[in-house]
PDB file of C-alpha atoms in Angstrom:
ATOM      1  CA  MET A   1      35.323 106.620  28.475  1.00 47.00           C
ATOM      2  CA  VAL A   2      33.666 105.437  25.408  1.00 52.00           C
ATOM      3  CA  PHE A   3      33.585 101.876  26.415  1.00 58.00           C
ATOM      4  CA  LEU A   4      33.061 102.587  30.026  1.00 59.00           C
ATOM      5  CA  THR A   5      29.767 104.139  29.370  1.00 59.00           C
ATOM      6  CA  TRP A   6      28.284 101.788  26.893  1.00 69.00           C
ATOM      7  CA  PHE A   7      30.250  98.273  26.990  1.00 71.00           C
ATOM      8  CA  PRO A   8      28.260  96.953  30.285  1.00 72.00           C
ATOM      9  CA  LYS A   9      24.781  97.606  28.406  1.00 71.00           C
ATOM     10  CA  TYR A  10      25.951  96.364  25.477  1.00 74.00           C
ATOM     11  CA  LEU A  11      26.699  92.764  26.935  1.00 75.00           C
ATOM     12  CA  VAL A  12      23.726  92.589  28.983  1.00 74.00           C
ATOM     13  CA  ASP A  13      20.793  94.376  26.619  1.00 73.00           C
ATOM     14  CA  TYR A  14      22.178  93.533  23.291  1.00 74.00           C
ATOM     15  CA  ARG A  15      24.280  90.194  23.805  1.00 75.00           C
ATOM     16  CA  GLY A  16      22.082  88.859  26.801  1.00 74.00           C
ATOM     17  CA  LEU A  17      24.625  88.057  29.224  1.00 74.00           C
ATOM     18  CA  ASP A  18      23.363  88.205  32.787  1.00 70.00           C
ATOM     19  CA  PHE A  19      24.088  91.227  34.589  1.00 66.00           C
ATOM     20  CA  ILE A  20      26.919  89.391  37.218  1.00 66.00           C
ATOM     21  CA  LYS A  21      28.500  87.385  34.470  1.00 68.00           C
ATOM     22  CA  SER A  22      28.785  90.705  32.291  1.00 69.00           C
ATOM     23  CA  GLY A  23      31.062  92.395  35.198  1.00 71.00           C
ATOM     24  CA  TYR A  24      33.460  89.692  35.206  1.00 77.00           C
ATOM     25  CA  TRP A  25      33.374  89.530  31.214  1.00 77.00           C
ATOM     26  CA  ALA A  26      33.761  93.132  30.899  1.00 77.00           C
ATOM     27  CA  SER A  27      36.768  93.057  32.992  1.00 83.00           C
ATOM     28  CA  VAL A  28      38.766  91.063  30.306  1.00 88.00           C
ATOM     29  CA  PRO A  29      38.963  93.867  27.635  1.00 87.00           C
ATOM     30  CA  TYR A  30      40.087  96.453  30.393  1.00 88.00           C
ATOM     31  CA  LEU A  31      42.974  94.329  31.490  1.00 93.00           C
ATOM     32  CA  ALA A  32      43.780  93.849  28.127  1.00 95.00           C
ATOM     33  CA  ALA A  33      44.077  97.732  27.593  1.00 93.00           C
ATOM     34  CA  PHE A  34      46.152  97.974  30.340  1.00 94.00           C
ATOM     35  CA  ALA A  35      48.674  95.395  29.021  1.00 96.00           C
ATOM     36  CA  GLY A  36      48.297  97.509  25.593  1.00 96.00           C
ATOM     37  CA  VAL A  37      49.531 100.645  27.271  1.00 94.00           C
ATOM     38  CA  LEU A  38      52.654  98.596  28.715  1.00 95.00           C
ATOM     39  CA  CYS A  39      53.645  96.703  25.667  1.00 95.00           C
ATOM     40  CA  SER A  40      53.339 100.093  23.517  1.00 94.00           C
ATOM     41  CA  GLY A  41      55.758 101.771  25.797  1.00 92.00           C
ATOM     42  CA  PHE A  42      58.124  98.587  25.942  1.00 94.00           C
ATOM     43  CA  LEU A  43      58.028  98.530  22.076  1.00 94.00           C
ATOM     44  CA  SER A  44      58.602 102.020  21.613  1.00 92.00           C
ATOM     45  CA  ASP A  45      61.715 102.082  23.959  1.00 92.00           C
ATOM     46  CA  TYR A  46      62.862  99.003  22.110  1.00 94.00           C
ATOM     47  CA  LEU A  47      62.854 100.559  18.649  1.00 93.00           C
ATOM     48  CA  ILE A  48      64.955 103.609  20.079  1.00 91.00           C
ATOM     49  CA  LYS A  49      67.700 101.454  21.743  1.00 94.00           C
ATOM     50  CA  LYS A  50      67.629  99.525  18.018  1.00 95.00           C
ATOM     51  CA  GLY A  51      68.478 102.856  16.147  1.00 93.00           C
ATOM     52  CA  VAL A  52      64.987 103.653  15.017  1.00 92.00           C
ATOM     53  CA  SER A  53      64.088 107.283  14.876  1.00 87.00           C
ATOM     54  CA  VAL A  54      62.231 108.853  17.873  1.00 83.00           C
ATOM     55  CA  ALA A  55      59.584 109.944  15.339  1.00 83.00           C
ATOM     56  CA  LYS A  56      59.231 106.218  13.873  1.00 87.00           C
ATOM     57  CA  ALA A  57      59.307 104.836  17.285  1.00 88.00           C
ATOM     58  CA  ARG A  58      56.694 106.760  18.914  1.00 87.00           C
ATOM     59  CA  LYS A  59      54.436 106.678  15.659  1.00 89.00           C
ATOM     60  CA  ARG A  60      54.305 102.798  15.001  1.00 91.00           C
ATOM     61  CA  PRO A  61      52.899 101.969  18.228  1.00 93.00           C
ATOM     62  CA  ILE A  62      50.178 104.253  17.804  1.00 93.00           C
ATOM     63  CA  ILE A  63      49.014 103.386  14.303  1.00 94.00           C
ATOM     64  CA  ILE A  64      49.667  99.442  15.228  1.00 95.00           C
ATOM     65  CA  GLY A  65      47.214  99.954  18.095  1.00 96.00           C
ATOM     66  CA  LEU A  66      44.719 101.816  16.169  1.00 96.00           C
ATOM     67  CA  LEU A  67      44.627  99.623  13.561  1.00 97.00           C
ATOM     68  CA  ILE A  68      44.385  96.370  16.084  1.00 97.00           C
ATOM     69  CA  SER A  69      41.256  98.659  17.597  1.00 95.00           C
ATOM     70  CA  VAL A  70      39.583  97.928  14.094  1.00 96.00           C
ATOM     71  CA  PHE A  71      39.236  94.511  14.914  1.00 96.00           C
ATOM     72  CA  ILE A  72      36.274  95.463  17.358  1.00 92.00           C
ATOM     73  CA  LEU A  73      34.116  94.958  14.197  1.00 94.00           C
ATOM     74  CA  GLY A  74      34.723  91.260  14.808  1.00 95.00           C
ATOM     75  CA  ALA A  75      32.238  91.561  17.779  1.00 89.00           C
ATOM     76  CA  ASN A  76      29.306  91.919  15.044  1.00 90.00           C
ATOM     77  CA  PHE A  77      29.838  88.760  13.382  1.00 94.00           C
ATOM     78  CA  VAL A  78      30.073  86.492  16.498  1.00 92.00           C
ATOM     79  CA  ASP A  79      27.552  85.239  19.353  1.00 86.00           C
ATOM     80  CA  THR A  80      29.438  83.977  21.692  1.00 85.00           C
ATOM     81  CA  PRO A  81      30.490  85.628  24.825  1.00 81.00           C
ATOM     82  CA  GLY A  82      33.925  84.345  24.676  1.00 84.00           C
ATOM     83  CA  LEU A  83      34.609  85.291  21.170  1.00 91.00           C
ATOM     84  CA  ILE A  84      32.845  88.841  21.594  1.00 88.00           C
ATOM     85  CA  ILE A  85      35.020  89.099  24.880  1.00 87.00           C
ATOM     86  CA  PHE A  86      38.166  88.177  22.421  1.00 94.00           C
ATOM     87  CA  PHE A  87      37.452  90.590  19.668  1.00 94.00           C
ATOM     88  CA  MET A  88      36.617  93.567  22.356  1.00 90.00           C
ATOM     89  CA  ALA A  89      40.132  92.631  24.535  1.00 93.00           C
ATOM     90  CA  LEU A  90      41.726  92.737  21.199  1.00 96.00           C
ATOM     91  CA  SER A  91      40.245  96.055  20.289  1.00 94.00           C
ATOM     92  CA  PHE A  92      40.885  97.438  23.958  1.00 92.00           C
ATOM     93  CA  PHE A  93      44.778  96.198  23.583  1.00 96.00           C
ATOM     94  CA  GLY A  94      44.796  98.112  20.451  1.00 96.00           C
ATOM     95  CA  VAL A  95      43.273 101.414  22.140  1.00 93.00           C
ATOM     96  CA  GLY A  96      45.937 100.854  24.841  1.00 93.00           C
ATOM     97  CA  PHE A  97      48.499 100.330  22.818  1.00 94.00           C
ATOM     98  CA  ALA A  98      47.884 103.337  20.937  1.00 93.00           C
ATOM     99  CA  SER A  99      47.492 105.405  23.918  1.00 88.00           C
ATOM    100  CA  ILE A 100      51.489 106.534  23.885  1.00 84.00           C
ATOM    101  CA  THR A 101      49.963 109.434  22.083  1.00 81.00           C
ATOM    102  CA  TRP A 102      50.523 111.863  25.085  1.00 79.00           C
ATOM    103  CA  ILE A 103      54.343 111.333  24.424  1.00 79.00           C
ATOM    104  CA  PHE A 104      53.983 113.926  21.579  1.00 78.00           C
ATOM    105  CA  VAL A 105      53.142 116.804  24.033  1.00 79.00           C
ATOM    106  CA  SER A 106      56.585 116.418  25.714  1.00 78.00           C
ATOM    107  CA  SER A 107      58.037 115.736  22.138  1.00 78.00           C
ATOM    108  CA  LEU A 108      56.599 118.473  19.982  1.00 79.00           C
ATOM    109  CA  ALA A 109      55.768 121.314  22.106  1.00 79.00           C
ATOM    110  CA  PRO A 110      58.204 124.353  22.899  1.00 80.00           C
ATOM    111  CA  THR A 111      59.748 123.815  26.311  1.00 80.00           C
ATOM    112  CA  HIS A 112      57.894 126.773  27.598  1.00 83.00           C
ATOM    113  CA  LEU A 113      54.508 125.715  26.139  1.00 83.00           C
ATOM    114  CA  ILE A 114      54.383 122.175  27.291  1.00 83.00           C
ATOM    115  CA  ASN A 115      51.639 122.805  30.090  1.00 87.00           C
ATOM    116  CA  ILE A 116      49.368 124.892  27.893  1.00 86.00           C
ATOM    117  CA  THR A 117      49.950 122.168  24.991  1.00 83.00           C
ATOM    118  CA  GLY A 118      49.002 119.348  27.484  1.00 85.00           C
ATOM    119  CA  GLY A 119      46.139 121.158  28.582  1.00 89.00           C
ATOM    120  CA  VAL A 120      44.761 121.509  25.041  1.00 89.00           C
ATOM    121  CA  PHE A 121      45.765 118.058  24.231  1.00 84.00           C
ATOM    122  CA  ASN A 122      43.584 116.889  27.123  1.00 87.00           C
ATOM    123  CA  PHE A 123      40.743 119.158  26.440  1.00 91.00           C
ATOM    124  CA  ILE A 124      40.393 117.668  22.825  1.00 87.00           C
ATOM    125  CA  GLY A 125      40.473 114.235  24.363  1.00 83.00           C
ATOM    126  CA  GLN A 126      38.009 114.644  26.389  1.00 87.00           C
ATOM    127  CA  LEU A 127      35.618 116.634  23.983  1.00 90.00           C
ATOM    128  CA  SER A 128      35.870 113.224  22.258  1.00 85.00           C
ATOM    129  CA  GLY A 129      34.897 111.472  25.581  1.00 82.00           C
ATOM    130  CA  ILE A 130      31.675 113.567  25.451  1.00 86.00           C
ATOM    131  CA  VAL A 131      30.911 113.546  21.850  1.00 89.00           C
ATOM    132  CA  VAL A 132      31.541 109.893  21.192  1.00 86.00           C
ATOM    133  CA  PRO A 133      29.023 108.516  23.639  1.00 83.00           C
ATOM    134  CA  ILE A 134      26.394 110.675  22.465  1.00 88.00           C
ATOM    135  CA  VAL A 135      26.760 109.370  18.924  1.00 90.00           C
ATOM    136  CA  ILE A 136      26.704 105.793  19.997  1.00 85.00           C
ATOM    137  CA  GLY A 137      23.560 106.572  21.741  1.00 85.00           C
ATOM    138  CA  PHE A 138      21.880 107.702  18.816  1.00 90.00           C
ATOM    139  CA  LEU A 139      23.448 104.823  16.753  1.00 90.00           C
ATOM    140  CA  ALA A 140      22.275 102.129  19.257  1.00 83.00           C
ATOM    141  CA  SER A 141      18.906 103.798  19.755  1.00 84.00           C
ATOM    142  CA  ASP A 142      16.860 101.086  18.015  1.00 85.00           C
ATOM    143  CA  GLY A 143      18.865  98.783  20.265  1.00 80.00           C
ATOM    144  CA  ASN A 144      21.055  97.397  17.569  1.00 85.00           C
ATOM    145  CA  PHE A 145      24.880  98.146  18.330  1.00 85.00           C
ATOM    146  CA  ALA A 146      26.347  96.862  15.070  1.00 90.00           C
ATOM    147  CA  PRO A 147      26.298 100.396  13.448  1.00 92.00           C
ATOM    148  CA  ALA A 148      28.141 101.873  16.867  1.00 88.00           C
ATOM    149  CA  LEU A 149      30.910  99.541  16.749  1.00 90.00           C
ATOM    150  CA  ILE A 150      31.106 100.039  12.639  1.00 94.00           C
ATOM    151  CA  PHE A 151      31.679 103.777  13.869  1.00 93.00           C
ATOM    152  CA  ILE A 152      34.027 102.964  16.338  1.00 91.00           C
ATOM    153  CA  ALA A 153      36.256 100.860  13.841  1.00 94.00           C
ATOM    154  CA  VAL A 154      35.940 103.891  11.611  1.00 95.00           C
ATOM    155  CA  LEU A 155      37.313 106.231  14.242  1.00 93.00           C
ATOM    156  CA  GLY A 156      40.031 104.085  14.570  1.00 94.00           C
ATOM    157  CA  LEU A 157      41.250 103.623  10.761  1.00 96.00           C
ATOM    158  CA  MET A 158      40.664 107.457  10.275  1.00 95.00           C
ATOM    159  CA  GLY A 159      43.008 107.766  13.268  1.00 92.00           C
ATOM    160  CA  ALA A 160      45.514 105.185  11.947  1.00 95.00           C
ATOM    161  CA  CYS A 161      45.274 107.040   8.563  1.00 95.00           C
ATOM    162  CA  SER A 162      45.891 110.567  10.020  1.00 91.00           C
ATOM    163  CA  TYR A 163      49.044 109.247  11.593  1.00 89.00           C
ATOM    164  CA  ILE A 164      50.339 107.627   8.405  1.00 91.00           C
ATOM    165  CA  PHE A 165      49.385 110.300   6.238  1.00 93.00           C
ATOM    166  CA  LEU A 166      48.925 113.787   8.274  1.00 89.00           C
ATOM    167  CA  VAL A 167      51.393 113.727  11.134  1.00 83.00           C
ATOM    168  CA  GLY A 168      54.912 114.387   9.813  1.00 75.00           C
ATOM    169  CA  ASN A 169      58.449 114.305  11.502  1.00 76.00           C
ATOM    170  CA  VAL A 170      58.302 114.363  15.125  1.00 73.00           C
ATOM    171  CA  GLU A 171      60.501 117.370  16.407  1.00 71.00           C
ATOM    172  CA  ARG A 172      60.300 119.855  18.900  1.00 71.00           C
ATOM    173  CA  ILE A 173      58.677 123.029  17.372  1.00 72.00           C
ATOM    174  CA  LYS A 174      60.813 126.278  17.407  1.00 76.00           C
ATOM    175  CA  SER A 175      59.799 129.027  19.200  1.00 74.00           C
ATOM    176  CA  LYS A 176      60.721 132.573  19.207  1.00 73.00           C
ATOM    177  CA  ASN A 177      60.688 132.875  22.805  1.00 64.00           C
TER     178      ASN A 177
END
């Protein structure tokens, strides 16, 4: 959602691409995100088949993806459309790669609470879809998107750190019901 709301404006207004070309260029990162989603699932399943614990096989793609998403910062340091799109596509790939987080709803929640857990998980995710574009709009209000890209990279780094240092073992929560 974040990229959908500001990315075309970033390409046209801040990077100077014409509107038609920006549509073509803007599709590349979304294709990269699509590939990232598929690759994370394949990697996670592969790790499990190789005997890696479920917790590690699920967490590794998320951490790797969030760390890859930090490469959005590279767009602040290049001027050619191809390199801008490269860094955006790499970042989008990382976001797609990290999107395996939904697996934790079915892995952690007690079986009788999976639906409510999924609803709460989705609610929190949608809140970020509201707040982050507002923050980006504020940060880019002077026409400079560099602080917004830094903000997005910091969020990705914080997310990776939270999975490294805060998320413990991934196992179903025991319930008295």
